[in-house]
mmCIF file with all atom_site columns, C-alpha atoms in Angstrom:
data_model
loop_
_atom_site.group_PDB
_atom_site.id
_atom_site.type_symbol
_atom_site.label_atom_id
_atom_site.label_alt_id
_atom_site.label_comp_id
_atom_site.label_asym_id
_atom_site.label_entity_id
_atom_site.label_seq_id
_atom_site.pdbx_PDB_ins_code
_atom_site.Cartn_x
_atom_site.Cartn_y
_atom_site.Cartn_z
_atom_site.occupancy
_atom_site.B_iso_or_equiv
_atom_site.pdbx_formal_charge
_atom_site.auth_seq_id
_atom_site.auth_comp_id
_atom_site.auth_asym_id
_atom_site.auth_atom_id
_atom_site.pdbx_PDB_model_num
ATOM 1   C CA . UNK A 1 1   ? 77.774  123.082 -73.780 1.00 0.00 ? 2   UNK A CA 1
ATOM 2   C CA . UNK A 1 2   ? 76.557  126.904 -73.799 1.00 0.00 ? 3   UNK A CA 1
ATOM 3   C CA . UNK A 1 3   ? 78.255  129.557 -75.793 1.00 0.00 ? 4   UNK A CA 1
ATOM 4   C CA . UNK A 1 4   ? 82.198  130.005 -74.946 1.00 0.00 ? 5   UNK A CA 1
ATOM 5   C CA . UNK A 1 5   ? 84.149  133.255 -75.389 1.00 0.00 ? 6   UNK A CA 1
ATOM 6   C CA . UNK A 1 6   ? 87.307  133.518 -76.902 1.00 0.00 ? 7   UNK A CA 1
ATOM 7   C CA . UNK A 1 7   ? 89.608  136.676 -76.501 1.00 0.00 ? 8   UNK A CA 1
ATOM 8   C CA . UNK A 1 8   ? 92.062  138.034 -78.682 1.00 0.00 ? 9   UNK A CA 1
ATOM 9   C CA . UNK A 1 9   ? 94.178  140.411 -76.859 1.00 0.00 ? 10  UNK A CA 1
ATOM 10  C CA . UNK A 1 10  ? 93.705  143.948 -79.017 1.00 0.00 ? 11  UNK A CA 1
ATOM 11  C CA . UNK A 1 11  ? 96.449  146.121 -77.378 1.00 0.00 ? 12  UNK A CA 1
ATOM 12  C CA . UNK A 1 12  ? 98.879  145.872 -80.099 1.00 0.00 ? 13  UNK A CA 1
ATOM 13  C CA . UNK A 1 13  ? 100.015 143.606 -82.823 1.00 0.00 ? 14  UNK A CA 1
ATOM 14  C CA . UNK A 1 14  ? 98.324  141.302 -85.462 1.00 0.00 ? 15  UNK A CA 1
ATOM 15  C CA . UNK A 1 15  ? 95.242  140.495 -83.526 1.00 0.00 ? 16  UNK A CA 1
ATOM 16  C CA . UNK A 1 16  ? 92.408  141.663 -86.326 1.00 0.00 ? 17  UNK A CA 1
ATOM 17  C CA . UNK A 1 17  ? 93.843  138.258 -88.396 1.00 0.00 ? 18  UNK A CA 1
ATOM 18  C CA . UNK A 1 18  ? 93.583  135.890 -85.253 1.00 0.00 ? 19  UNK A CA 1
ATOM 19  C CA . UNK A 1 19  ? 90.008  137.098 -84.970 1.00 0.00 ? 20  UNK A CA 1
ATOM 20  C CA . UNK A 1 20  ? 89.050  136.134 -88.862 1.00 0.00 ? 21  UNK A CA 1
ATOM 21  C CA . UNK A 1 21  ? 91.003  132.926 -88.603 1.00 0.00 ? 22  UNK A CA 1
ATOM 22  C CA . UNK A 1 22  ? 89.452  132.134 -85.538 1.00 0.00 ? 23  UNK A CA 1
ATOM 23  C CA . UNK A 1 23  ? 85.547  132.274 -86.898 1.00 0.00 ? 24  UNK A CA 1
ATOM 24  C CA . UNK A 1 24  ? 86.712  130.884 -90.015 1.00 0.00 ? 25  UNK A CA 1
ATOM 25  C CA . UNK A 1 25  ? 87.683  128.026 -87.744 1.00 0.00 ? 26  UNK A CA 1
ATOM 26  C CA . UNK A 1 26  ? 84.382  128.304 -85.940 1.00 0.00 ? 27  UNK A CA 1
ATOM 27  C CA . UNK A 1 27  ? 82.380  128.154 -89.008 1.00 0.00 ? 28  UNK A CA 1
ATOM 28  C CA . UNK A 1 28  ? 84.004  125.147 -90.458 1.00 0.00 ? 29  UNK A CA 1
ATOM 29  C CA . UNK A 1 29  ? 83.557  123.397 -87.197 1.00 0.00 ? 30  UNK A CA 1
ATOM 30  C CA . UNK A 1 30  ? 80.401  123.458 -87.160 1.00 0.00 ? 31  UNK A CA 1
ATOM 31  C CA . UNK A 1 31  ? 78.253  122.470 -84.092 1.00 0.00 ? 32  UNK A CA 1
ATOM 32  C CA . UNK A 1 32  ? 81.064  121.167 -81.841 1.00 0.00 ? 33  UNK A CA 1
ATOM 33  C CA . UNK A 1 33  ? 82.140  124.269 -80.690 1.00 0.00 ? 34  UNK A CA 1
ATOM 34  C CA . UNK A 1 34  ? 79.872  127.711 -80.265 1.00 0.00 ? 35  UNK A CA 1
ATOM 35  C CA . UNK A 1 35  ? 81.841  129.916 -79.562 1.00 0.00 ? 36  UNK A CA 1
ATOM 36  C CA . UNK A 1 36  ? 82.082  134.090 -79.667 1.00 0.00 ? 37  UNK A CA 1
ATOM 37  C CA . UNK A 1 37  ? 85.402  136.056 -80.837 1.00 0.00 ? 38  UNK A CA 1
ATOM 38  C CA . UNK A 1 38  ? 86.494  138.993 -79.841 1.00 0.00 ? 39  UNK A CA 1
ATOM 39  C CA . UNK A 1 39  ? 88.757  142.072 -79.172 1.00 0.00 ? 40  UNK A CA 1
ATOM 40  C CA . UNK A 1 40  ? 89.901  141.961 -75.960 1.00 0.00 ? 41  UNK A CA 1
ATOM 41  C CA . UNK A 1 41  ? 90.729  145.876 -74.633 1.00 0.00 ? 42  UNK A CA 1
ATOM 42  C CA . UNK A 1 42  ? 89.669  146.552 -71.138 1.00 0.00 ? 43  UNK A CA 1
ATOM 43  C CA . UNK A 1 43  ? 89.932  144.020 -67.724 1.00 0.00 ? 44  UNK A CA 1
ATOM 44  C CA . UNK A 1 44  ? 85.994  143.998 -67.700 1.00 0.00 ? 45  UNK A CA 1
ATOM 45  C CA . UNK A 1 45  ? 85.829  142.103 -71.870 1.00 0.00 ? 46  UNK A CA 1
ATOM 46  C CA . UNK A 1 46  ? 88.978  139.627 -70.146 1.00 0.00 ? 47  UNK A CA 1
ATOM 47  C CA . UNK A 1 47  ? 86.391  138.651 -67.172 1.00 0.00 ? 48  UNK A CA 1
ATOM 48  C CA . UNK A 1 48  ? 83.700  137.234 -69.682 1.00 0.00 ? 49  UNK A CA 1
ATOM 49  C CA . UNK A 1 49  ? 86.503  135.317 -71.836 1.00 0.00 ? 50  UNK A CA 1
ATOM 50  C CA . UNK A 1 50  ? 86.762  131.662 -71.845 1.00 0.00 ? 51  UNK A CA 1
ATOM 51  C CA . UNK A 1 51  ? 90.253  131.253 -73.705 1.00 0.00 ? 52  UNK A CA 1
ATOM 52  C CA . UNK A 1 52  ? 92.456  133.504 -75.048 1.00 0.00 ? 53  UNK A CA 1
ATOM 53  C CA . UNK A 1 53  ? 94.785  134.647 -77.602 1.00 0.00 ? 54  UNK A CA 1
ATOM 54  C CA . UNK A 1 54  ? 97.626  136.764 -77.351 1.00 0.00 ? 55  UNK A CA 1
ATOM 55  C CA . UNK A 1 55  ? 99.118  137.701 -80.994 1.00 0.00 ? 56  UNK A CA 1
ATOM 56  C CA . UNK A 1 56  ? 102.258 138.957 -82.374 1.00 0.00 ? 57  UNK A CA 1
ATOM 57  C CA . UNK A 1 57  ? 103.404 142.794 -82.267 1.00 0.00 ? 58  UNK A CA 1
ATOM 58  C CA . UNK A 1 58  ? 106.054 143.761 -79.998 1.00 0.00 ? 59  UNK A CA 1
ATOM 59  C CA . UNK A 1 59  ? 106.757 142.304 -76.953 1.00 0.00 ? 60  UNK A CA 1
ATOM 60  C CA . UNK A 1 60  ? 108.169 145.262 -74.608 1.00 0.00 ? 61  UNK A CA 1
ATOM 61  C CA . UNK A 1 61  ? 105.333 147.795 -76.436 1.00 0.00 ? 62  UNK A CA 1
ATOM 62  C CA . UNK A 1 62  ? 102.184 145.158 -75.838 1.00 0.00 ? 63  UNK A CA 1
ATOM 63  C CA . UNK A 1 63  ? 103.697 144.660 -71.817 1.00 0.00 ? 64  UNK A CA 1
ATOM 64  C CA . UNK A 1 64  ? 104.138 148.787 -71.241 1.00 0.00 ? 65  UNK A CA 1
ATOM 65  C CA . UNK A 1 65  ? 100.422 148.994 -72.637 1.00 0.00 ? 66  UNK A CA 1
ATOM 66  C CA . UNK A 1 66  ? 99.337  146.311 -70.554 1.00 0.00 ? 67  UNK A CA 1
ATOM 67  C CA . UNK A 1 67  ? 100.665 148.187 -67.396 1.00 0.00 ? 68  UNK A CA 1
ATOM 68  C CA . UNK A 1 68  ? 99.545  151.613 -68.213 1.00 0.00 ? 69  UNK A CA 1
ATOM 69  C CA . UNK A 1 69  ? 95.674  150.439 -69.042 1.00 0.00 ? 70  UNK A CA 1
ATOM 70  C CA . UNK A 1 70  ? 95.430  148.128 -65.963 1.00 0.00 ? 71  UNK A CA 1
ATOM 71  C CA . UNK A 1 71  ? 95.405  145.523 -67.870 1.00 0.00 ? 72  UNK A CA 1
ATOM 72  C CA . UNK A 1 72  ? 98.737  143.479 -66.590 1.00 0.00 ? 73  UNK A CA 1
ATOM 73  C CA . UNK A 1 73  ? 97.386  141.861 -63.284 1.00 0.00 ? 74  UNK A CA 1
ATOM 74  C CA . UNK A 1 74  ? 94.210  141.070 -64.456 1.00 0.00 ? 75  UNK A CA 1
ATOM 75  C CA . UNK A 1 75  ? 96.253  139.469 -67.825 1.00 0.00 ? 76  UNK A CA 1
ATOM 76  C CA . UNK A 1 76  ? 98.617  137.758 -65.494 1.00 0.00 ? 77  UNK A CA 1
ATOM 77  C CA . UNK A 1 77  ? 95.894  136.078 -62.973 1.00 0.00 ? 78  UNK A CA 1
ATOM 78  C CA . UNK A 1 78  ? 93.896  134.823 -66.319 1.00 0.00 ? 79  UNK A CA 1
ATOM 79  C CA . UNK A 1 79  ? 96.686  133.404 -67.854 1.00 0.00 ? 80  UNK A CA 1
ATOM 80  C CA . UNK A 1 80  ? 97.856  131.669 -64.839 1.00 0.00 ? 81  UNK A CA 1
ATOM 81  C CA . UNK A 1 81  ? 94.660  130.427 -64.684 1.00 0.00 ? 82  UNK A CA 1
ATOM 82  C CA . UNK A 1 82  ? 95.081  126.371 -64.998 1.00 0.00 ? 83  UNK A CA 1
ATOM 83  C CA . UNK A 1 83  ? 91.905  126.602 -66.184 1.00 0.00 ? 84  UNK A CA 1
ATOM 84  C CA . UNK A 1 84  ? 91.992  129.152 -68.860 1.00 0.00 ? 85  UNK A CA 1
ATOM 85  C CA . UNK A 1 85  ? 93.351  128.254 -72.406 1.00 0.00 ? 86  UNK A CA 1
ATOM 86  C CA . UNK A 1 86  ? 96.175  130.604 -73.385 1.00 0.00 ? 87  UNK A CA 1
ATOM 87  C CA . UNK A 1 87  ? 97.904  130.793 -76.726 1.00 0.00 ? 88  UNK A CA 1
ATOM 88  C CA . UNK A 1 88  ? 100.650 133.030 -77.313 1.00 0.00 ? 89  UNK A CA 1
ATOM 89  C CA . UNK A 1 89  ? 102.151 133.514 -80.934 1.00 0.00 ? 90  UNK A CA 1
ATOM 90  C CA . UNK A 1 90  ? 105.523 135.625 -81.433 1.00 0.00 ? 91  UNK A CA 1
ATOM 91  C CA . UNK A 1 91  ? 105.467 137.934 -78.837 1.00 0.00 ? 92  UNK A CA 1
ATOM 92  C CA . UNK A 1 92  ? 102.540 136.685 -77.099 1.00 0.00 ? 93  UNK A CA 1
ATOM 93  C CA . UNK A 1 93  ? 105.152 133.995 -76.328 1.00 0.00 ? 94  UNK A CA 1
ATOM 94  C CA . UNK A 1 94  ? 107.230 135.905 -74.696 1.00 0.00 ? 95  UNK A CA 1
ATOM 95  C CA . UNK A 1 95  ? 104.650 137.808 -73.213 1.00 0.00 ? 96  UNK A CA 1
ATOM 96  C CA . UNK A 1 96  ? 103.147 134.665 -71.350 1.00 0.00 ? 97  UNK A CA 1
ATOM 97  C CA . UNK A 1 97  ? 106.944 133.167 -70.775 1.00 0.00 ? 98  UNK A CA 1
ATOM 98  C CA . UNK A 1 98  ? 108.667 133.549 -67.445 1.00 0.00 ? 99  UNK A CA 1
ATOM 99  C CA . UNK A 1 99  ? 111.886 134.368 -68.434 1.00 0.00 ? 100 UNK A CA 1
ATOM 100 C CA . UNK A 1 100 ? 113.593 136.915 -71.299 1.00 0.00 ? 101 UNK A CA 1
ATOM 101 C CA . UNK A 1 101 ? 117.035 136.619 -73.237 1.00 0.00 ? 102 UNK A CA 1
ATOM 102 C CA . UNK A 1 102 ? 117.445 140.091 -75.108 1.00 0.00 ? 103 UNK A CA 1
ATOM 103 C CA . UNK A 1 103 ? 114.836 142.014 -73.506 1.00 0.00 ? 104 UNK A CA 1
ATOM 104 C CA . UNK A 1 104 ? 114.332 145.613 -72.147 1.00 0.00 ? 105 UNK A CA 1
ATOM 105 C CA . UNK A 1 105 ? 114.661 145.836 -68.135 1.00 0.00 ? 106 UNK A CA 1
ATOM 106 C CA . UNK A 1 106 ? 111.518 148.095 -68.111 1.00 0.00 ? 107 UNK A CA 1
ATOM 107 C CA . UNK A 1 107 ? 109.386 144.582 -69.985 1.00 0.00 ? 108 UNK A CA 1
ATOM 108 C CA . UNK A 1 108 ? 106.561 142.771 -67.820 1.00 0.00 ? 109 UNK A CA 1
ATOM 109 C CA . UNK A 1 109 ? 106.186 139.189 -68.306 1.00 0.00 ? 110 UNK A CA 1
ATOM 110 C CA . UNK A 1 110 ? 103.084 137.033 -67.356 1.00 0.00 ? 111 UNK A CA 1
ATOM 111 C CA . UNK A 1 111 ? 104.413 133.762 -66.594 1.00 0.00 ? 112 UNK A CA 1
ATOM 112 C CA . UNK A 1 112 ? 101.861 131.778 -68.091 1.00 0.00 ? 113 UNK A CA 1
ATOM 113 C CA . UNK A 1 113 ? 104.728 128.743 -69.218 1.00 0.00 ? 114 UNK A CA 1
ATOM 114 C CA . UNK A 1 114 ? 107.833 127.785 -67.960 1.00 0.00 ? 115 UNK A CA 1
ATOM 115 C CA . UNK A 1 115 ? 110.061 128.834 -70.619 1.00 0.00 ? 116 UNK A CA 1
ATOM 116 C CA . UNK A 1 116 ? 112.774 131.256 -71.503 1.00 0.00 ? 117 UNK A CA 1
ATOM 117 C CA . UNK A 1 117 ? 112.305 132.730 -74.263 1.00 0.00 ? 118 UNK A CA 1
ATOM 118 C CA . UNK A 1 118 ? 115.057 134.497 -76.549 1.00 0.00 ? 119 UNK A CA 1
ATOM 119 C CA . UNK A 1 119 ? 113.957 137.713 -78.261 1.00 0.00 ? 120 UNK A CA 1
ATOM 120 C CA . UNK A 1 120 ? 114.662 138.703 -82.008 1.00 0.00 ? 121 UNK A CA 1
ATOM 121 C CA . UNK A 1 121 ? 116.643 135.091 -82.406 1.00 0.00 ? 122 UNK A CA 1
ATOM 122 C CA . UNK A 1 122 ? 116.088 135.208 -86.355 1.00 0.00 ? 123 UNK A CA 1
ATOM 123 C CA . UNK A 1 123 ? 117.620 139.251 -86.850 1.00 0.00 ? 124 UNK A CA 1
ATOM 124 C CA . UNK A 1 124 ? 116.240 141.880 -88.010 1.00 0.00 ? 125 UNK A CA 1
ATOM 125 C CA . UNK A 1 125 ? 112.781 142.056 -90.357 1.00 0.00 ? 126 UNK A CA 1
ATOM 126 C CA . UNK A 1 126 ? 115.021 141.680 -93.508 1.00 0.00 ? 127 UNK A CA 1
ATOM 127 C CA . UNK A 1 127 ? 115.421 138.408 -92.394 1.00 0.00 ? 128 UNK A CA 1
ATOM 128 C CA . UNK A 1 128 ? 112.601 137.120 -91.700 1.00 0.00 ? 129 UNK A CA 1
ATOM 129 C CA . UNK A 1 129 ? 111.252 134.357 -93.581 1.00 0.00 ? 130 UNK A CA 1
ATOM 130 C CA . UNK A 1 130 ? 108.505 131.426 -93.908 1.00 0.00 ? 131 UNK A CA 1
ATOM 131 C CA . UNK A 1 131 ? 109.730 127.876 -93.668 1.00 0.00 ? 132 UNK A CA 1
ATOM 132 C CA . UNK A 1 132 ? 107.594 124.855 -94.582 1.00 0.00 ? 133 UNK A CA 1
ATOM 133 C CA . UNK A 1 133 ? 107.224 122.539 -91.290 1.00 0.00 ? 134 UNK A CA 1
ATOM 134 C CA . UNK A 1 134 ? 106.232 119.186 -90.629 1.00 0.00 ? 135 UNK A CA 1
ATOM 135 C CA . UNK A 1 135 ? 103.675 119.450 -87.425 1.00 0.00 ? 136 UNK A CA 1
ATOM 136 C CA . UNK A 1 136 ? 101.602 116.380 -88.106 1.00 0.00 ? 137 UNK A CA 1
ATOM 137 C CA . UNK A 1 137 ? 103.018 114.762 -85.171 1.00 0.00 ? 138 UNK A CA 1
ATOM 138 C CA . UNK A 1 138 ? 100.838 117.046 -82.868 1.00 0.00 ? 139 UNK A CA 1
ATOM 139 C CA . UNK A 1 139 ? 98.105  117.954 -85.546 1.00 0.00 ? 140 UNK A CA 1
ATOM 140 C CA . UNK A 1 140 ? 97.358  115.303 -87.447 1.00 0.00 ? 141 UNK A CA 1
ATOM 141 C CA . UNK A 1 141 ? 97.808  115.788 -91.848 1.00 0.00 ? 142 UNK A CA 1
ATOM 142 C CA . UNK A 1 142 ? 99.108  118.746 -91.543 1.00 0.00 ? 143 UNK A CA 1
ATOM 143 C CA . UNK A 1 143 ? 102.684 117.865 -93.050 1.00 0.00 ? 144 UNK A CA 1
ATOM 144 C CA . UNK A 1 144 ? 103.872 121.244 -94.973 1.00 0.00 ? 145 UNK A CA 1
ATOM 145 C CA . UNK A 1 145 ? 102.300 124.507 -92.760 1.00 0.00 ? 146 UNK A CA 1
ATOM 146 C CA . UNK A 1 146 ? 103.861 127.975 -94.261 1.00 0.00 ? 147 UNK A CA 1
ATOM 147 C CA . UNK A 1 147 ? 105.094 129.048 -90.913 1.00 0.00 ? 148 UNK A CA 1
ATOM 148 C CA . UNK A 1 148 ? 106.024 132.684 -90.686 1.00 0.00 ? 149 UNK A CA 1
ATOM 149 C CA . UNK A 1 149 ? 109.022 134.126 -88.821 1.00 0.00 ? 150 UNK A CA 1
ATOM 150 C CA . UNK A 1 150 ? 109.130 137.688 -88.270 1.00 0.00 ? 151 UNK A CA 1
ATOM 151 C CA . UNK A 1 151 ? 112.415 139.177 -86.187 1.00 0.00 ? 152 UNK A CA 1
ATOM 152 C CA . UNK A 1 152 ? 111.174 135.954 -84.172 1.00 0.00 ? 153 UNK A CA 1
ATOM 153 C CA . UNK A 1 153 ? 111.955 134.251 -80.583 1.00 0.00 ? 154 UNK A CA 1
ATOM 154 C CA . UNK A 1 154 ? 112.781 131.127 -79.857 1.00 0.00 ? 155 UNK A CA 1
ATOM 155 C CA . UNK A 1 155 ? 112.562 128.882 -76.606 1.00 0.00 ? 156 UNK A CA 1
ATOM 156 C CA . UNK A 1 156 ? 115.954 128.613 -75.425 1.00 0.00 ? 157 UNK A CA 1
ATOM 157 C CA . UNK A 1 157 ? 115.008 126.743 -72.121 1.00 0.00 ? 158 UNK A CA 1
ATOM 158 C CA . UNK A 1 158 ? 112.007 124.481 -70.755 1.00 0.00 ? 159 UNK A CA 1
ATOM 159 C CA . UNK A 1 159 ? 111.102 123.688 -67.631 1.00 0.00 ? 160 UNK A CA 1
ATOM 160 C CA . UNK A 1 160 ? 110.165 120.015 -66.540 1.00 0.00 ? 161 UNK A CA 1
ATOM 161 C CA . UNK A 1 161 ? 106.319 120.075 -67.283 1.00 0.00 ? 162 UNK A CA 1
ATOM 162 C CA . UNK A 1 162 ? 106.918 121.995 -70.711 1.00 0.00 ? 163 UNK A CA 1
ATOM 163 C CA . UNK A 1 163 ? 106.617 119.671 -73.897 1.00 0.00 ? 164 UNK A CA 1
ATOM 164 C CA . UNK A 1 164 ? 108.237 120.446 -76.792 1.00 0.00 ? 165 UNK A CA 1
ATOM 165 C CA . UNK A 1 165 ? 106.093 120.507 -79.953 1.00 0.00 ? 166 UNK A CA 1
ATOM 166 C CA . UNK A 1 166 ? 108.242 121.541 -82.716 1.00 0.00 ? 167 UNK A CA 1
ATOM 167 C CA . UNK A 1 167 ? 112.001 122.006 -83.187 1.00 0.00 ? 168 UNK A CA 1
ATOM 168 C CA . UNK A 1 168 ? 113.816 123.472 -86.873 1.00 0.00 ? 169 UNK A CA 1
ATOM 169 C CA . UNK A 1 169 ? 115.698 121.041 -88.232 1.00 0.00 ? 170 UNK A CA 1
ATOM 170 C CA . UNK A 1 170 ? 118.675 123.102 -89.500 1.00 0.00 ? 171 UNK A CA 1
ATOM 171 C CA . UNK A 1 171 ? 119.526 125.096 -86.068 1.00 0.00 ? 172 UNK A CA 1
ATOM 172 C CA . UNK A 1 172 ? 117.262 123.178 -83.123 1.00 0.00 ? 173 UNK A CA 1
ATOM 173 C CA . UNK A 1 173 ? 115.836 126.052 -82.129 1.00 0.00 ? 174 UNK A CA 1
ATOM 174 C CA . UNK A 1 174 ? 112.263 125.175 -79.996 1.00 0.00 ? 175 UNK A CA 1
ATOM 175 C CA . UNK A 1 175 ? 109.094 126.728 -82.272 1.00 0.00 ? 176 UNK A CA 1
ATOM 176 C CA . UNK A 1 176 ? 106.452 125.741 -80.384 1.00 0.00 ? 177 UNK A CA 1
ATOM 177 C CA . UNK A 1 177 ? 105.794 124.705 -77.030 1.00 0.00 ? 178 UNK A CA 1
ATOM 178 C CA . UNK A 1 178 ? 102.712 123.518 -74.951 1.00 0.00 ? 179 UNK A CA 1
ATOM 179 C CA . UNK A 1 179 ? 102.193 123.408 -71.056 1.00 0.00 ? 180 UNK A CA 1
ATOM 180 C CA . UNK A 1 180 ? 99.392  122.074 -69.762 1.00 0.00 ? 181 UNK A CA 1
ATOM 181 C CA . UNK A 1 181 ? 96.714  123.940 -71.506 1.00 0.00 ? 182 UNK A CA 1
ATOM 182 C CA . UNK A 1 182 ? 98.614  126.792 -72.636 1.00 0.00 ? 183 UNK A CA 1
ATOM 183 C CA . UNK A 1 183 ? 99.917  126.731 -76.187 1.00 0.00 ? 184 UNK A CA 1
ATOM 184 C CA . UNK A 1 184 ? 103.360 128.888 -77.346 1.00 0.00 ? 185 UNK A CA 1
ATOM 185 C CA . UNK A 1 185 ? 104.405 129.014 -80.644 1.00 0.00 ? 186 UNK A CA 1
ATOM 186 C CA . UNK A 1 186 ? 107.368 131.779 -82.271 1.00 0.00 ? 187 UNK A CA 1
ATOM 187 C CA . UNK A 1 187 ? 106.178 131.904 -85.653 1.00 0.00 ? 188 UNK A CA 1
ATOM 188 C CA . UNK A 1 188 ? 102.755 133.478 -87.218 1.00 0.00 ? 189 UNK A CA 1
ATOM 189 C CA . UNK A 1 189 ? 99.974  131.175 -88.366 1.00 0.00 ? 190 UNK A CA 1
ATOM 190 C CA . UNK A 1 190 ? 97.278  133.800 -88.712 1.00 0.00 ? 191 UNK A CA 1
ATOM 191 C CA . UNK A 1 191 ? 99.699  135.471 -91.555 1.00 0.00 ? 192 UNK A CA 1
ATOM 192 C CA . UNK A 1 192 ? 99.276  131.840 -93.434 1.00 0.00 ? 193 UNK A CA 1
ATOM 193 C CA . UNK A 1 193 ? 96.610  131.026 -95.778 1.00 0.00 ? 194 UNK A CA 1
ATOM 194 C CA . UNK A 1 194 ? 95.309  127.981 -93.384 1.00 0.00 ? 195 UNK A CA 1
ATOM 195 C CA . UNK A 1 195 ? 93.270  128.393 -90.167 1.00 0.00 ? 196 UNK A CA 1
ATOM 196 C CA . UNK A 1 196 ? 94.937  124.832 -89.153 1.00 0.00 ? 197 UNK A CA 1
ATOM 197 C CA . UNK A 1 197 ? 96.631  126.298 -85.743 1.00 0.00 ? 198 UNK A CA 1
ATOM 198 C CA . UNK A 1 198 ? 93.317  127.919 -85.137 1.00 0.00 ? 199 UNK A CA 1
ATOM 199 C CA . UNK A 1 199 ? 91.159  124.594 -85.707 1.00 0.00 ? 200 UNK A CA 1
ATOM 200 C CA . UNK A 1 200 ? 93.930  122.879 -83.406 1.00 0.00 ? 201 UNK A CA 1
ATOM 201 C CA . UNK A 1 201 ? 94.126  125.637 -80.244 1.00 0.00 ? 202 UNK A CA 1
ATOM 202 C CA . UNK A 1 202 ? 89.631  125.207 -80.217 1.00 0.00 ? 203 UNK A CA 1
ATOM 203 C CA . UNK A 1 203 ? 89.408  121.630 -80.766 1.00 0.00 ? 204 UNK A CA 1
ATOM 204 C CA . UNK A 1 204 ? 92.586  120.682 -78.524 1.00 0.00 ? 205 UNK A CA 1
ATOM 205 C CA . UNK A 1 205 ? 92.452  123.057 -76.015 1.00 0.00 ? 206 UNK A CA 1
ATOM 206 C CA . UNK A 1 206 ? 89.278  125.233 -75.932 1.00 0.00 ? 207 UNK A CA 1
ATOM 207 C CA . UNK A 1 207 ? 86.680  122.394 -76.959 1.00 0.00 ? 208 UNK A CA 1
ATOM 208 C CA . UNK A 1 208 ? 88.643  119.938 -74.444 1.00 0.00 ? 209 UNK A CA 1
ATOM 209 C CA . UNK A 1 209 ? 88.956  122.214 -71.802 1.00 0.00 ? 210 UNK A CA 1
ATOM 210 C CA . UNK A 1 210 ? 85.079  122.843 -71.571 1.00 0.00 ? 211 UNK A CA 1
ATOM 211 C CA . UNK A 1 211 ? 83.475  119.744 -72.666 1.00 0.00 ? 212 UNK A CA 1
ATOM 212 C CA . UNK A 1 212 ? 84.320  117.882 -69.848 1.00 0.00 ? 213 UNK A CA 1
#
């Protein structure tokens, strides 16, 4: 398998820590992935990517950029792409959802998944908060993950081909999602002190994609 590329969109948002995580990931791999990261700005860096990340920020901000660089259509036709691994954390979920509960009329969405997705479903930044999840069903050992929510969304609605990943216990709101090869999840895991999320989106979707 020759050298992949994985993007990290760099609009807006948290994407310098999905970029460590990611080589961190890389490194401790080892051989079964090569793989290059990086900061994805421009419609010309998206043509040479592989797989791609799309961090947390602002949802309605990272959209408006999108449009105004020329970046939307060629973001849309990649991550429609059935093809083309997508993962989407905070709101790069509800960037690459279809539909929006709580959003601004003027916000572009890329309809990557078949989800609606409910904006700012935990309040306001004061309270935001990490909560210690079970995900082992889906990645295997990893019991107790420091998942971070920050003014988060939350699927509200799935469509048929949608799996469910992760639900929280206390309300049942729908944390993480997968479709096909695209991978949604509301919380942060590049603002946690593991690189387990990362390890799981190459191995389970990049590596798998392109090694057959």
């Amino acid at each position: 398998m020759s050298t992949l590329t994985v993007g990290v969109l760099a609009l807006q948002g948290a994407f310098i820590e999905h970029v460590l995580f990611l080589r961190q990931a890389i490194a401790e791999l080892n051989s079964e992935l090569s793989a290059n990261i990086i900061e994805v700005r421009t419609a010309k860096q998206l043509e040479t990517c592989n797989a791609l990340v799309i961090p947390g920020g602002e949802s309605t901000v990272m959209s408006l950029i999108a449009e105004r660089t020329d970046m939307l259509e060629p973001l849309r036709q990649f991550v429609q792409d059935p093809a083309k691994p997508v993962w989407g954390t905070c709101a790069g979920l509800i960037f690459i959802g279809s539909k929006v509960v709580n959003g601004r009329k003027d916000q572009k969405l890329l309809n990557a998944m078949d989800i609606e997705v409910t904006r700012n479903a935990f309040g306001r930044q004061l309270d935001s908060k990490i909560v210690s999840l079970d995900f082992s069903s889906f990645i295997p050992g990893l019991t107790s993950f420091p998942a971070t929510f920050i003014r988060a969304p939350v699927v509200s609605e799935v469509g048929e081909n949608v799996e469910i990943l992760s639900k929280l216990e206390d309300s049942g709101f729908v944390v993480a999602v997968k479709q096909g090869n695209k991978l949604g999840t509301s919380f942060h895991p590049e603002l946690s002190e593991s690189n387990a999320f990362h390890k799981y989106f190459l191995e389970q979707y990049v590596l798998k994609t392109y090694s057959t």
